[in-house]
Amino acid sequence: MTTALTRRSDRRISPVFVGILAVTAVTGWATWTGFAEQPGLAVFLFVTAAWIVSLCLHEYAHARTALHSGDISVGAKGYLTLNPLKYTHALLSIVLPVVFVIMGGIGLPGGAVFIERGRIRGRWRHSLISAAGPLTNVLFAVVCTAPFWLDALDGVPAHFRFALAFLALLQVTAAILNFLPVPGLDGYGVIEPWLSQSIKRQVEPFAPFGLLFVFALLWVPSINGAFFDMVDAALRGLGISDLETYCGYDLFRFWRDTNEFCTVGS
């Protein structure tokens, strides 16, 4: 077993991640109970903390899959501890995604853990390592929306329901963006092992700019509309309405004038 080749300390869950989980739990409780005087602040802290948890799990999924595929170096790098401070690009992995959520309500694909690809044999393994991260976002979205598609919303407070809806939107946008076959994103990592060496060499210089290219395209109204139509369709399939995601985002931006319906509506 490859896990036997890593030290136990390399696989111990970081206190930093435990702390983030604690913040998620406490603010989730405050959102559910209405304990906070300003519900928008509780929603903001709950969604932000839960979003960081999902980013940690995204990167952990890449690392854990790489470990079982032959790259035992991920343990020594701290990737298996779920500590966001251990990621190769903490700015890209944590800070920028949170900033984009605050600014525009978009789940920005995070940065990357550094995988030593030379240790891994087999194209399917390389593809699976790349796919593991966004698949985690898909799973997170399914879990967040379980009360909706299970029709189990009786007794769920409106603010908590709206927060879950917005959190699910972030997961869906992150999954869709990450699965795009654009250099620098996980979607390209899935297909890259199956491309010829000449194509790889031609594409490689564009990898650092792939994400910027995608967000530039999202400024085009027609592309932006098509993208969010896809997101809305996925959320509707999970039982979430446009109104619920709107109210979640509205509450999340607690520093703005909150929509009265989203404050008191159910």
mmCIF file of C-alpha atoms in Angstrom:
data_model
loop_
_atom_site.group_PDB
_atom_site.id
_atom_site.type_symbol
_atom_site.label_atom_id
_atom_site.label_comp_id
_atom_site.label_asym_id
_atom_site.label_seq_id
_atom_site.Cartn_x
_atom_site.Cartn_y
_atom_site.Cartn_z
ATOM 1 C CA MET A 1 0.000 0.000 0.000
ATOM 2 C CA THR A 2 1.300 3.435 -0.926
ATOM 3 C CA THR A 3 -0.078 4.934 2.290
ATOM 4 C CA ALA A 4 2.341 2.734 4.225
ATOM 5 C CA LEU A 5 5.216 4.604 2.587
ATOM 6 C CA THR A 6 4.120 7.934 4.104
ATOM 7 C CA ARG A 7 4.651 8.918 7.712
ATOM 8 C CA ARG A 8 1.628 9.034 9.986
ATOM 9 C CA SER A 9 2.345 12.713 10.704
ATOM 10 C CA ASP A 10 2.113 13.410 6.962
ATOM 11 C CA ARG A 11 -1.466 12.121 7.008
ATOM 12 C CA ARG A 12 -2.622 13.718 10.256
ATOM 13 C CA ILE A 13 -5.425 16.246 9.770
ATOM 14 C CA SER A 14 -4.133 19.755 10.340
ATOM 15 C CA PRO A 15 -5.422 21.860 13.282
ATOM 16 C CA VAL A 16 -5.885 24.652 10.721
ATOM 17 C CA PHE A 17 -8.424 22.557 8.825
ATOM 18 C CA VAL A 18 -10.104 21.501 12.078
ATOM 19 C CA GLY A 19 -10.398 25.185 12.963
ATOM 20 C CA ILE A 20 -12.040 25.954 9.611
ATOM 21 C CA LEU A 21 -14.465 23.086 10.179
ATOM 22 C CA ALA A 22 -15.276 24.506 13.611
ATOM 23 C CA VAL A 23 -16.010 27.935 12.129
ATOM 24 C CA THR A 24 -18.244 26.278 9.526
ATOM 25 C CA ALA A 25 -20.147 24.385 12.232
ATOM 26 C CA VAL A 26 -20.592 27.383 14.543
ATOM 27 C CA THR A 27 -21.682 29.786 11.802
ATOM 28 C CA GLY A 28 -23.924 27.106 10.298
ATOM 29 C CA TRP A 29 -25.577 26.769 13.706
ATOM 30 C CA ALA A 30 -25.923 30.569 13.935
ATOM 31 C CA THR A 31 -27.506 30.643 10.478
ATOM 32 C CA TRP A 32 -29.899 27.807 11.351
ATOM 33 C CA THR A 33 -31.005 29.194 14.717
ATOM 34 C CA GLY A 34 -31.029 32.873 13.802
ATOM 35 C CA PHE A 35 -28.717 33.467 16.746
ATOM 36 C CA ALA A 36 -26.839 36.290 15.003
ATOM 37 C CA GLU A 37 -28.425 39.730 15.098
ATOM 38 C CA GLN A 38 -27.399 40.185 11.470
ATOM 39 C CA PRO A 39 -28.326 37.000 9.565
ATOM 40 C CA GLY A 40 -26.368 38.083 6.499
ATOM 41 C CA LEU A 41 -23.117 38.092 8.460
ATOM 42 C CA ALA A 42 -23.765 34.538 9.691
ATOM 43 C CA VAL A 43 -24.529 33.420 6.119
ATOM 44 C CA PHE A 44 -21.369 35.134 4.848
ATOM 45 C CA LEU A 45 -19.144 33.435 7.427
ATOM 46 C CA PHE A 46 -20.850 30.054 7.000
ATOM 47 C CA VAL A 47 -20.639 30.021 3.198
ATOM 48 C CA THR A 48 -17.072 31.363 3.148
ATOM 49 C CA ALA A 49 -15.839 28.797 5.677
ATOM 50 C CA ALA A 50 -17.673 25.956 3.920
ATOM 51 C CA TRP A 51 -16.242 27.120 0.590
ATOM 52 C CA ILE A 52 -12.699 26.993 2.017
ATOM 53 C CA VAL A 53 -13.437 23.477 3.308
ATOM 54 C CA SER A 54 -14.451 22.457 -0.211
ATOM 55 C CA LEU A 55 -11.260 23.972 -1.642
ATOM 56 C CA CYS A 56 -9.194 21.951 0.832
ATOM 57 C CA LEU A 57 -11.077 18.779 -0.095
ATOM 58 C CA HIS A 58 -10.601 19.563 -3.804
ATOM 59 C CA GLU A 59 -6.837 19.761 -3.415
ATOM 60 C CA TYR A 60 -6.774 16.775 -1.056
ATOM 61 C CA ALA A 61 -8.581 14.676 -3.674
ATOM 62 C CA HIS A 62 -5.868 15.472 -6.229
ATOM 63 C CA ALA A 63 -3.131 14.588 -3.723
ATOM 64 C CA ARG A 64 -4.747 11.441 -2.380
ATOM 65 C CA THR A 65 -5.385 10.101 -5.881
ATOM 66 C CA ALA A 66 -1.778 10.888 -6.805
ATOM 67 C CA LEU A 67 -0.572 9.049 -3.694
ATOM 68 C CA HIS A 68 -2.424 5.883 -4.660
ATOM 69 C CA SER A 69 -1.168 6.287 -8.230
ATOM 70 C CA GLY A 70 2.484 6.253 -7.180
ATOM 71 C CA ASP A 71 3.502 9.771 -6.127
ATOM 72 C CA ILE A 72 4.462 9.295 -2.473
ATOM 73 C CA SER A 73 6.038 12.767 -2.372
ATOM 74 C CA VAL A 74 2.652 14.384 -1.695
ATOM 75 C CA GLY A 75 2.875 13.262 1.935
ATOM 76 C CA ALA A 76 6.116 15.086 2.681
ATOM 77 C CA LYS A 77 4.687 18.224 1.051
ATOM 78 C CA GLY A 78 1.831 18.298 3.542
ATOM 79 C CA TYR A 79 -0.931 17.886 0.986
ATOM 80 C CA LEU A 80 -2.572 15.025 2.892
ATOM 81 C CA THR A 81 -3.122 17.095 6.044
ATOM 82 C CA LEU A 82 -5.869 19.262 4.474
ATOM 83 C CA ASN A 83 -3.909 22.325 5.572
ATOM 84 C CA PRO A 84 -4.574 25.132 3.050
ATOM 85 C CA LEU A 85 -1.274 26.765 4.041
ATOM 86 C CA LYS A 86 0.631 23.791 2.589
ATOM 87 C CA TYR A 87 -0.575 24.193 -0.966
ATOM 88 C CA THR A 88 1.939 25.157 -3.614
ATOM 89 C CA HIS A 89 -0.075 28.220 -4.582
ATOM 90 C CA ALA A 90 -1.987 29.316 -1.490
ATOM 91 C CA LEU A 91 -2.942 32.552 -3.262
ATOM 92 C CA LEU A 92 -4.525 30.681 -6.170
ATOM 93 C CA SER A 93 -5.893 27.837 -4.070
ATOM 94 C CA ILE A 94 -7.549 29.800 -1.279
ATOM 95 C CA VAL A 95 -7.273 33.596 -1.399
ATOM 96 C CA LEU A 96 -8.352 34.292 -4.990
ATOM 97 C CA PRO A 97 -11.282 31.837 -4.935
ATOM 98 C CA VAL A 98 -12.625 33.492 -1.779
ATOM 99 C CA VAL A 99 -12.167 36.972 -3.292
ATOM 100 C CA PHE A 100 -14.042 35.929 -6.446
ATOM 101 C CA VAL A 101 -16.892 34.537 -4.368
ATOM 102 C CA ILE A 102 -17.166 37.833 -2.518
ATOM 103 C CA MET A 103 -16.920 39.935 -5.672
ATOM 104 C CA GLY A 104 -19.057 37.981 -8.093
ATOM 105 C CA GLY A 105 -20.556 34.855 -6.616
ATOM 106 C CA ILE A 106 -18.502 32.583 -8.887
ATOM 107 C CA GLY A 107 -16.754 29.452 -7.695
ATOM 108 C CA LEU A 108 -13.258 30.053 -9.009
ATOM 109 C CA PRO A 109 -11.212 26.896 -9.626
ATOM 110 C CA GLY A 110 -8.395 26.852 -7.097
ATOM 111 C CA GLY A 111 -4.685 26.512 -7.658
ATOM 112 C CA ALA A 112 -2.860 23.209 -7.736
ATOM 113 C CA VAL A 113 -0.919 20.841 -5.601
ATOM 114 C CA PHE A 114 2.387 19.946 -7.211
ATOM 115 C CA ILE A 115 2.199 16.364 -8.471
ATOM 116 C CA GLU A 116 5.399 14.650 -9.592
ATOM 117 C CA ARG A 117 3.928 13.171 -12.743
ATOM 118 C CA GLY A 118 7.114 11.260 -13.551
ATOM 119 C CA ARG A 119 6.362 8.905 -10.664
ATOM 120 C CA ILE A 120 3.004 7.917 -12.148
ATOM 121 C CA ARG A 121 2.504 5.318 -14.851
ATOM 122 C CA GLY A 122 -0.575 4.957 -17.009
ATOM 123 C CA ARG A 123 -2.646 7.565 -18.808
ATOM 124 C CA TRP A 124 -5.826 6.638 -16.938
ATOM 125 C CA ARG A 125 -4.136 7.405 -13.620
ATOM 126 C CA HIS A 126 -3.025 10.826 -14.823
ATOM 127 C CA SER A 127 -6.560 11.596 -16.003
ATOM 128 C CA LEU A 128 -8.094 10.417 -12.750
ATOM 129 C CA ILE A 129 -5.761 12.609 -10.692
ATOM 130 C CA SER A 130 -6.933 15.663 -12.633
ATOM 131 C CA ALA A 131 -10.598 14.675 -12.462
ATOM 132 C CA ALA A 132 -10.556 13.965 -8.717
ATOM 133 C CA GLY A 133 -10.662 17.638 -7.708
ATOM 134 C CA PRO A 134 -13.730 18.807 -9.658
ATOM 135 C CA LEU A 135 -15.480 15.518 -8.893
ATOM 136 C CA THR A 136 -15.149 16.529 -5.241
ATOM 137 C CA ASN A 137 -17.000 19.758 -6.059
ATOM 138 C CA VAL A 138 -19.723 17.701 -7.731
ATOM 139 C CA LEU A 139 -20.039 15.505 -4.645
ATOM 140 C CA PHE A 140 -20.083 18.572 -2.380
ATOM 141 C CA ALA A 141 -22.912 20.057 -4.482
ATOM 142 C CA VAL A 142 -24.903 16.831 -4.233
ATOM 143 C CA VAL A 143 -24.507 16.805 -0.432
ATOM 144 C CA CYS A 144 -25.460 20.503 -0.103
ATOM 145 C CA THR A 145 -28.586 19.996 -2.180
ATOM 146 C CA ALA A 146 -29.680 16.704 -0.576
ATOM 147 C CA PRO A 147 -32.496 18.380 1.418
ATOM 148 C CA PHE A 148 -33.810 19.850 -1.851
ATOM 149 C CA TRP A 149 -33.816 16.793 -4.097
ATOM 150 C CA LEU A 150 -34.905 14.549 -1.217
ATOM 151 C CA ASP A 151 -37.815 16.940 -0.574
ATOM 152 C CA ALA A 152 -36.749 17.164 3.064
ATOM 153 C CA LEU A 153 -37.006 20.923 3.606
ATOM 154 C CA ASP A 154 -39.681 20.815 6.309
ATOM 155 C CA GLY A 155 -38.245 22.524 9.347
ATOM 156 C CA VAL A 156 -35.205 23.908 7.529
ATOM 157 C CA PRO A 157 -35.013 27.680 8.245
ATOM 158 C CA ALA A 158 -35.170 29.933 5.205
ATOM 159 C CA HIS A 159 -31.776 31.551 5.799
ATOM 160 C CA PHE A 160 -30.049 28.194 6.069
ATOM 161 C CA ARG A 161 -31.804 26.939 2.949
ATOM 162 C CA PHE A 162 -30.722 30.031 0.996
ATOM 163 C CA ALA A 163 -27.145 29.632 2.237
ATOM 164 C CA LEU A 164 -27.067 26.001 1.061
ATOM 165 C CA ALA A 165 -28.465 27.036 -2.317
ATOM 166 C CA PHE A 166 -25.749 29.649 -2.812
ATOM 167 C CA LEU A 167 -23.041 27.258 -1.617
ATOM 168 C CA ALA A 168 -24.295 24.690 -4.133
ATOM 169 C CA LEU A 169 -24.099 27.325 -6.883
ATOM 170 C CA LEU A 170 -20.435 27.901 -6.025
ATOM 171 C CA GLN A 171 -19.724 24.163 -6.224
ATOM 172 C CA VAL A 172 -21.481 23.791 -9.572
ATOM 173 C CA THR A 173 -19.696 26.783 -11.120
ATOM 174 C CA ALA A 174 -16.342 25.486 -9.834
ATOM 175 C CA ALA A 175 -17.005 22.012 -11.254
ATOM 176 C CA ILE A 176 -18.080 23.291 -14.668
ATOM 177 C CA LEU A 177 -15.180 25.740 -14.964
ATOM 178 C CA ASN A 178 -12.663 23.154 -13.800
ATOM 179 C CA PHE A 179 -13.861 20.549 -16.280
ATOM 180 C CA LEU A 180 -13.369 22.880 -19.254
ATOM 181 C CA PRO A 181 -10.645 21.434 -21.527
ATOM 182 C CA VAL A 182 -8.580 24.618 -21.241
ATOM 183 C CA PRO A 183 -4.825 24.504 -20.519
ATOM 184 C CA GLY A 184 -4.208 25.168 -16.845
ATOM 185 C CA LEU A 185 -7.539 23.717 -15.737
ATOM 186 C CA ASP A 186 -8.306 20.193 -14.582
ATOM 187 C CA GLY A 187 -10.386 19.462 -17.666
ATOM 188 C CA TYR A 188 -7.299 19.813 -19.821
ATOM 189 C CA GLY A 189 -5.390 17.652 -17.344
ATOM 190 C CA VAL A 190 -7.943 14.892 -17.960
ATOM 191 C CA ILE A 191 -7.360 14.830 -21.713
ATOM 192 C CA GLU A 192 -3.682 15.800 -21.778
ATOM 193 C CA PRO A 193 -2.329 12.246 -21.311
ATOM 194 C CA TRP A 194 -4.135 11.232 -24.487
ATOM 195 C CA LEU A 195 -2.692 14.011 -26.665
ATOM 196 C CA SER A 196 0.367 13.740 -28.869
ATOM 197 C CA GLN A 197 3.666 15.233 -27.724
ATOM 198 C CA SER A 198 3.575 17.832 -30.496
ATOM 199 C CA ILE A 199 0.162 19.126 -29.364
ATOM 200 C CA LYS A 200 1.324 19.217 -25.743
ATOM 201 C CA ARG A 201 4.370 21.296 -26.673
ATOM 202 C CA GLN A 202 2.230 23.747 -28.622
ATOM 203 C CA VAL A 203 -0.303 24.139 -25.815
ATOM 204 C CA GLU A 204 2.113 24.287 -22.860
ATOM 205 C CA PRO A 205 3.009 28.024 -23.136
ATOM 206 C CA PHE A 206 -0.677 28.947 -22.795
ATOM 207 C CA ALA A 207 -1.305 26.985 -19.577
ATOM 208 C CA PRO A 208 -0.515 29.891 -17.170
ATOM 209 C CA PHE A 209 -3.116 32.052 -18.938
ATOM 210 C CA GLY A 210 -5.922 29.518 -19.349
ATOM 211 C CA LEU A 211 -7.951 30.652 -16.353
ATOM 212 C CA LEU A 212 -7.578 34.326 -17.289
ATOM 213 C CA PHE A 213 -8.775 33.476 -20.792
ATOM 214 C CA VAL A 214 -11.872 31.746 -19.409
ATOM 215 C CA PHE A 215 -12.792 34.684 -17.187
ATOM 216 C CA ALA A 216 -12.233 37.106 -20.048
ATOM 217 C CA LEU A 217 -14.731 35.082 -22.082
ATOM 218 C CA LEU A 218 -17.220 35.229 -19.216
ATOM 219 C CA TRP A 219 -17.307 39.002 -19.657
ATOM 220 C CA VAL A 220 -18.885 38.444 -23.079
ATOM 221 C CA PRO A 221 -22.639 38.731 -22.413
ATOM 222 C CA SER A 222 -23.693 35.877 -24.694
ATOM 223 C CA ILE A 223 -21.098 33.478 -23.239
ATOM 224 C CA ASN A 224 -21.865 34.589 -19.687
ATOM 225 C CA GLY A 225 -25.571 33.993 -20.298
ATOM 226 C CA ALA A 226 -24.959 30.530 -21.748
ATOM 227 C CA PHE A 227 -22.673 29.615 -18.840
ATOM 228 C CA PHE A 228 -25.159 30.615 -16.156
ATOM 229 C CA ASP A 229 -28.006 28.977 -18.076
ATOM 230 C CA MET A 230 -25.995 25.763 -17.748
ATOM 231 C CA VAL A 231 -25.414 26.405 -14.032
ATOM 232 C CA ASP A 232 -29.101 27.169 -13.430
ATOM 233 C CA ALA A 233 -30.139 24.022 -15.304
ATOM 234 C CA ALA A 234 -27.842 21.897 -13.127
ATOM 235 C CA LEU A 235 -29.182 23.509 -9.952
ATOM 236 C CA ARG A 236 -32.787 23.039 -11.047
ATOM 237 C CA GLY A 237 -31.971 19.381 -11.625
ATOM 238 C CA LEU A 238 -30.846 19.301 -7.984
ATOM 239 C CA GLY A 239 -34.086 20.886 -6.834
ATOM 240 C CA ILE A 240 -32.900 24.474 -6.312
ATOM 241 C CA SER A 241 -34.760 27.438 -7.775
ATOM 242 C CA ASP A 242 -33.246 30.641 -9.142
ATOM 243 C CA LEU A 243 -34.935 32.556 -6.326
ATOM 244 C CA GLU A 244 -33.215 30.473 -3.647
ATOM 245 C CA THR A 245 -29.746 31.041 -5.101
ATOM 246 C CA TYR A 246 -30.507 34.734 -5.548
ATOM 247 C CA CYS A 247 -31.586 35.067 -1.921
ATOM 248 C CA GLY A 248 -28.512 33.159 -0.779
ATOM 249 C CA TYR A 249 -26.208 35.504 -2.668
ATOM 250 C CA ASP A 250 -28.188 38.518 -1.466
ATOM 251 C CA LEU A 251 -27.810 37.463 2.178
ATOM 252 C CA PHE A 252 -24.136 36.623 1.619
ATOM 253 C CA ARG A 253 -23.504 40.243 0.634
ATOM 254 C CA PHE A 254 -24.540 41.445 4.086
ATOM 255 C CA TRP A 255 -22.859 44.823 3.585
ATOM 256 C CA ARG A 256 -25.466 45.731 0.951
ATOM 257 C CA ASP A 257 -29.133 46.547 1.466
ATOM 258 C CA THR A 258 -30.700 43.107 1.885
ATOM 259 C CA ASN A 259 -33.783 42.236 -0.120
ATOM 260 C CA GLU A 260 -36.744 42.297 2.272
ATOM 261 C CA PHE A 261 -38.263 39.128 0.865
ATOM 262 C CA CYS A 262 -35.031 37.200 1.335
ATOM 263 C CA THR A 263 -34.836 38.455 4.908
ATOM 264 C CA VAL A 264 -38.242 37.270 6.000
ATOM 265 C CA GLY A 265 -39.435 35.010 3.254
ATOM 266 C CA SER A 266 -39.519 31.238 3.314
#
